[in-house]
Short mmCIF file of C-alpha atoms in Angstrom, two decimals:
data_model
loop_
_atom_site.label_atom_id
_atom_site.label_comp_id
_atom_site.label_asym_id
_atom_site.label_seq_id
_atom_site.Cartn_x
_atom_site.Cartn_y
_atom_site.Cartn_z
CA MET A 1 134.97 123.23 87.96
CA ASN A 2 137.66 125.89 88.29
CA VAL A 3 137.19 129.40 89.68
CA ASP A 4 136.71 131.02 86.27
CA ARG A 5 134.02 128.54 85.28
CA PHE A 6 132.31 128.97 88.64
CA PHE A 7 131.98 132.75 88.40
CA ALA A 8 131.17 132.79 84.69
CA ALA A 9 128.49 130.10 84.98
CA ASN A 10 126.81 131.59 88.03
CA ALA A 11 126.90 135.14 86.69
CA MET A 12 125.07 134.00 83.57
CA ALA A 13 122.70 131.86 85.63
CA LEU A 14 121.72 134.76 87.90
CA ILE A 15 121.05 136.98 84.88
CA THR A 16 119.02 134.42 82.95
CA HIS A 17 117.13 133.17 86.01
CA ALA A 18 116.21 136.75 86.89
CA VAL A 19 114.41 136.91 83.55
CA THR A 20 112.89 133.42 83.58
CA GLN A 21 111.98 133.15 87.28
CA PRO A 22 108.32 134.20 86.72
CA MET A 23 107.94 131.25 84.34
CA ASP A 24 109.55 128.93 86.89
CA LEU A 25 107.09 130.02 89.58
CA VAL A 26 104.15 129.56 87.18
CA LYS A 27 105.43 126.08 86.29
CA THR A 28 105.82 125.05 89.95
CA ARG A 29 102.36 126.27 90.93
CA ALA A 30 100.78 124.61 87.89
CA GLN A 31 102.36 121.31 88.92
CA ILE A 32 100.71 121.57 92.33
CA LEU A 33 97.34 122.69 90.95
CA GLN A 34 97.33 119.69 88.63
CA GLU A 35 97.58 117.27 91.55
CA GLY A 36 94.66 114.85 91.74
CA LYS A 37 93.02 116.12 88.56
CA GLY A 38 92.60 114.40 85.22
CA PHE A 39 94.36 116.07 82.31
CA THR A 40 92.31 116.12 79.12
CA GLY A 41 93.57 117.08 75.68
CA ILE A 42 96.71 119.10 75.05
CA GLY A 43 95.76 122.12 77.15
CA PHE A 44 94.54 122.82 80.65
CA SER A 45 90.91 122.00 81.24
CA ARG A 46 90.68 123.10 84.87
CA GLY A 47 91.18 126.83 84.51
CA PHE A 48 94.74 127.17 85.76
CA HIS A 49 96.44 128.42 82.62
CA GLY A 50 99.92 129.88 83.03
CA VAL A 51 98.57 133.34 82.20
CA ASN A 52 96.01 133.02 85.00
CA ILE A 53 98.68 132.07 87.54
CA PHE A 54 100.88 134.95 86.37
CA ASN A 55 98.03 137.46 86.67
CA ASP A 56 96.92 136.11 90.04
CA THR A 57 100.45 136.45 91.38
CA LEU A 58 100.65 140.07 90.26
CA ALA A 59 97.17 140.80 91.59
CA ALA A 60 98.26 139.60 95.04
CA GLY A 61 100.56 142.62 95.25
CA GLY A 62 104.30 142.94 95.65
CA GLY A 63 105.15 143.52 91.99
CA TYR A 64 107.76 141.59 90.06
CA LYS A 65 109.61 140.76 93.28
CA LYS A 66 106.72 138.44 94.21
CA PHE A 67 107.89 135.91 91.61
CA PHE A 68 111.18 135.43 93.49
CA SER A 69 109.49 134.42 96.78
CA LYS A 70 112.54 135.29 98.93
CA LEU A 71 115.50 136.84 97.12
CA ASP A 72 118.09 135.10 99.30
CA ALA A 73 116.47 131.72 98.66
CA TRP A 74 116.26 132.40 94.93
CA ALA A 75 119.93 133.38 94.73
CA ILE A 76 121.14 130.42 96.81
CA ARG A 77 119.00 127.96 94.85
CA THR A 78 120.25 129.40 91.54
CA VAL A 79 123.93 129.24 92.52
CA SER A 80 123.67 125.75 94.05
CA PHE A 81 121.67 124.38 91.10
CA THR A 82 124.16 125.80 88.58
CA THR A 83 127.30 124.86 90.50
CA PHE A 84 126.43 121.26 91.35
CA ARG A 85 124.93 120.53 87.93
CA LEU A 86 127.92 121.85 85.97
CA TRP A 87 130.47 120.48 88.41
CA GLY A 88 128.96 117.00 88.14
CA PHE A 89 128.87 117.02 84.35
CA LEU A 90 132.33 118.55 83.85
CA TYR A 91 133.95 116.24 86.40
CA PHE A 92 132.74 113.08 84.69
CA TYR A 93 133.17 114.53 81.20
CA ASP A 94 136.83 115.38 81.86
CA TRP A 95 137.34 111.95 83.38
CA LEU A 96 135.86 110.20 80.34
CA ASN A 97 137.50 112.54 77.82
CA PRO A 98 140.76 113.76 79.40
CA ASP A 99 142.30 115.10 76.18
CA PRO A 100 140.86 118.62 75.58
CA ARG A 101 141.93 118.42 71.92
CA ARG A 102 139.51 115.60 71.22
CA GLN A 103 135.76 115.82 70.77
CA ALA A 104 133.90 113.45 73.05
CA LYS A 105 131.72 110.75 71.55
CA PRO A 106 127.94 111.13 71.92
CA ASP A 107 127.78 108.24 74.37
CA PHE A 108 130.37 109.99 76.55
CA TYR A 109 128.04 112.97 76.80
CA LEU A 110 125.28 110.61 77.85
CA TYR A 111 127.38 108.88 80.53
CA ALA A 112 128.79 112.15 81.88
CA GLY A 113 125.34 113.75 81.87
CA ILE A 114 123.70 110.91 83.74
CA ALA A 115 126.46 110.54 86.32
CA GLY A 116 126.91 114.27 86.76
CA GLY A 117 123.17 114.90 86.85
CA VAL A 118 122.61 112.31 89.56
CA ALA A 119 125.49 113.66 91.66
CA GLY A 120 124.34 117.25 91.17
CA GLY A 121 120.72 116.37 91.90
CA ILE A 122 121.60 114.76 95.22
CA LEU A 123 123.67 117.75 96.31
CA CYS A 124 121.23 120.49 95.28
CA ASN A 125 118.03 118.76 96.47
CA PRO A 126 117.99 120.40 99.95
CA PHE A 127 118.13 123.87 98.38
CA GLN A 128 115.38 123.00 95.92
CA VAL A 129 113.10 121.68 98.68
CA VAL A 130 113.23 124.98 100.56
CA PHE A 131 112.69 127.12 97.47
CA SER A 132 109.85 124.98 96.07
CA ARG A 133 107.98 125.29 99.37
CA MET A 134 108.39 129.06 99.28
CA GLN A 135 107.08 129.23 95.72
CA VAL A 136 103.79 127.49 96.51
CA ASP A 137 103.23 128.76 100.05
CA GLU A 138 100.86 131.58 99.06
CA MET A 139 98.54 129.08 97.39
CA TYR A 140 97.45 127.77 100.79
CA PRO A 141 95.17 129.43 103.38
CA GLU A 142 96.93 131.52 106.02
CA GLN A 143 96.66 128.80 108.67
CA GLY A 144 98.20 126.24 106.34
CA ARG A 145 101.28 128.18 105.23
CA ARG A 146 104.82 127.41 106.31
CA ASN A 147 105.82 131.11 106.27
CA TYR A 148 109.58 130.68 105.99
CA LYS A 149 111.13 134.06 106.83
CA SER A 150 114.35 133.42 104.91
CA PHE A 151 116.33 130.63 103.31
CA ILE A 152 118.11 129.86 106.57
CA ASP A 153 114.78 129.69 108.41
CA GLY A 154 113.33 127.36 105.78
CA PHE A 155 116.46 125.22 105.66
CA THR A 156 116.46 124.83 109.45
CA LYS A 157 112.78 123.89 109.60
CA CYS A 158 113.13 121.40 106.73
CA ALA A 159 116.08 119.83 108.54
CA GLU A 160 114.03 119.52 111.73
CA GLU A 161 111.26 117.89 109.70
CA GLY A 162 113.73 115.51 108.05
CA ALA A 163 112.67 116.67 104.59
CA LEU A 164 115.92 118.02 103.11
CA PHE A 165 116.53 114.92 101.02
CA ARG A 166 112.90 114.14 100.29
CA GLY A 167 112.47 113.61 96.54
CA THR A 168 116.21 113.23 95.96
CA ALA A 169 115.75 110.39 93.45
CA ALA A 170 113.34 112.48 91.36
CA THR A 171 115.66 115.50 91.43
CA ALA A 172 118.64 113.33 90.47
CA LEU A 173 116.73 111.77 87.56
CA LYS A 174 115.53 115.20 86.44
CA LEU A 175 119.05 116.57 86.28
CA ALA A 176 120.39 113.38 84.70
CA GLY A 177 117.87 113.74 81.87
CA LEU A 178 118.35 117.49 81.61
CA VAL A 179 122.15 117.50 81.46
CA SER A 180 122.71 114.38 79.36
CA VAL A 181 120.15 115.28 76.69
CA ALA A 182 120.81 119.03 76.54
CA SER A 183 124.59 118.75 76.23
CA GLY A 184 124.50 115.91 73.71
CA VAL A 185 121.81 117.35 71.43
CA TYR A 186 123.31 120.84 71.47
CA ASP A 187 126.81 119.69 70.61
CA TYR A 188 125.64 117.26 67.93
CA LEU A 189 123.54 119.88 66.13
CA LYS A 190 126.11 122.63 66.48
CA GLU A 191 128.92 120.51 65.02
CA ASN A 192 126.86 119.13 62.15
CA MET A 193 125.41 122.51 61.24
CA PHE A 194 128.92 123.96 61.25
CA TYR A 195 129.93 121.25 58.78
CA PHE A 196 127.09 122.11 56.38
CA PHE A 197 126.59 125.86 56.89
CA GLY A 198 129.87 127.11 58.30
CA PRO A 199 130.40 129.35 61.38
CA ILE A 200 127.05 131.13 61.49
CA SER A 201 125.22 132.35 64.60
CA ALA A 202 122.17 130.21 63.80
CA ASN A 203 124.17 127.10 64.73
CA ARG A 204 124.14 127.99 68.42
CA ILE A 205 120.60 129.38 68.41
CA ILE A 206 119.04 126.33 66.74
CA GLY A 207 121.18 123.95 68.78
CA THR A 208 120.15 125.62 72.03
CA ALA A 209 116.45 125.65 71.14
CA ALA A 210 116.43 121.99 70.09
CA ALA A 211 118.44 120.93 73.14
CA ALA A 212 116.10 122.83 75.48
CA MET A 213 113.00 121.20 73.98
CA ALA A 214 114.50 117.71 74.08
CA ALA A 215 115.72 118.16 77.66
CA THR A 216 112.29 119.42 78.74
CA VAL A 217 110.55 116.36 77.30
CA VAL A 218 112.91 114.00 79.16
CA SER A 219 113.26 115.81 82.49
CA MET A 220 109.82 117.36 83.03
CA PRO A 221 108.06 114.25 84.40
CA PHE A 222 110.72 113.89 87.11
CA ASP A 223 110.53 117.61 87.84
CA THR A 224 106.79 117.31 88.45
CA VAL A 225 107.31 114.36 90.79
CA ALA A 226 110.10 116.17 92.64
CA THR A 227 107.90 119.25 93.17
CA ARG A 228 105.12 117.16 94.68
CA LEU A 229 107.48 115.30 96.99
CA HIS A 230 109.18 118.53 98.09
CA THR A 231 105.92 120.29 98.95
CA MET A 232 103.69 117.43 100.16
CA ARG A 233 101.99 117.57 103.55
CA PRO A 234 100.58 114.82 105.79
CA LEU A 235 97.06 113.60 105.04
CA PRO A 236 94.33 113.71 107.74
CA ASN A 237 95.37 110.20 108.81
CA GLY A 238 98.92 111.43 109.43
CA LYS A 239 100.46 109.58 106.49
CA MET A 240 102.21 111.22 103.56
CA PRO A 241 100.42 111.06 100.18
CA TYR A 242 103.52 109.65 98.47
CA LEU A 243 106.07 107.15 99.72
CA GLY A 244 108.72 108.14 97.19
CA THR A 245 109.48 108.82 93.55
CA PHE A 246 108.17 105.53 92.17
CA ASP A 247 105.02 105.62 94.30
CA CYS A 248 104.27 109.18 93.16
CA MET A 249 104.65 108.26 89.49
CA VAL A 250 102.42 105.20 89.88
CA LYS A 251 99.68 107.22 91.60
CA MET A 252 99.86 109.96 88.96
CA ILE A 253 99.48 107.39 86.19
CA LYS A 254 96.61 105.69 88.00
CA TYR A 255 94.59 108.74 89.01
CA GLU A 256 95.61 111.53 86.62
CA CYS A 257 96.65 109.77 83.41
CA ASN A 258 93.87 107.20 83.12
CA PHE A 259 92.88 106.82 79.46
CA TYR A 260 89.60 105.23 80.50
CA LYS A 261 88.72 108.52 82.21
CA GLN A 262 89.71 110.59 79.16
CA SER A 263 93.01 111.63 80.74
CA ASN A 264 96.55 111.37 79.41
CA PHE A 265 100.21 111.65 80.36
CA ALA A 266 100.23 115.40 79.88
CA ALA A 267 99.70 115.57 83.65
CA PHE A 268 103.46 115.04 83.97
CA TYR A 269 104.04 118.14 81.85
CA SER A 270 101.73 120.51 83.69
CA GLY A 271 103.35 123.93 83.62
CA GLY A 272 105.91 122.86 81.02
#
C-alpha cells in the first residue's frame, strides 16, 4: 500500500465509520447479549432488538458520542483495521497479478483475500480487542467494568493480561471471508453488468450491495466468535469460558443452536 492509497482509504474509512459506528456498537452488544441463549426463528426472541440497544445507549446519556466509546480508540481501531486489511489484500493481489493491465482471475481474488485477510486479522487483532471491550463495558455492573480511560490504557492492561492476541484465529478468518468474498463478488458483478448495461452508476451500487451481503454471510459467524473471545472473563472457578476459536464455535452450536431445543444457527448472526 503506497502513501496515496493509505490516506485515501483511511479518509474514506473514518467518514463511513463515523456514520456506521452506532450500528457496529449495536451489533457488538447484541453478540454479547445472545451468549448462552437459544435463538428461535429469524428474529430476536429475548427482547434485545437492535432498536432497543440503540435507545438504551442514548438513554444512558452522552449523546451520539456514546456510540464511539472512546474517540481515540475508535480512530485507532478504524485506521488499523483499514490499513492492515487493505495492505494484506493488495500485497498478495499484486504478487499474484503483477501486470496492472490484466484483470485478475476470480480465484486470484479468493487467494489474495484469504491470505491478506489472515495477515491483516493477525495484525489488527490487538486493536480490536481493546475497542470491543470498551464497546461492551457499560453493559456490566459498575464493579465489573474494566473502565479503560483511553486506548493506551486499555492496550497496556490487555498486554499485562496477555489478551492482545486472544481470538486472533477468529479475527483472521473473519477478515479472510470478508475480503475474499467482498472483492470477488463486487468485481465480478461490476464487470458483467458493464458488459450488459454499459457504464452506468447502478453497476457499482448493485455490486457493492451484493458484495456486502455475501461478505456478511461468510464473515459474521467468525466475528461473533471473535467478539466473545475478546471480551470474555474468567468463570467463578477461575477458568475461561472458551479455550479458543474452535471451542467457542462448538459450544455455541451445542448450547445456542440446538435444533432439539427449537434453536438454530442464527445465533452466529446476532446483531448482523
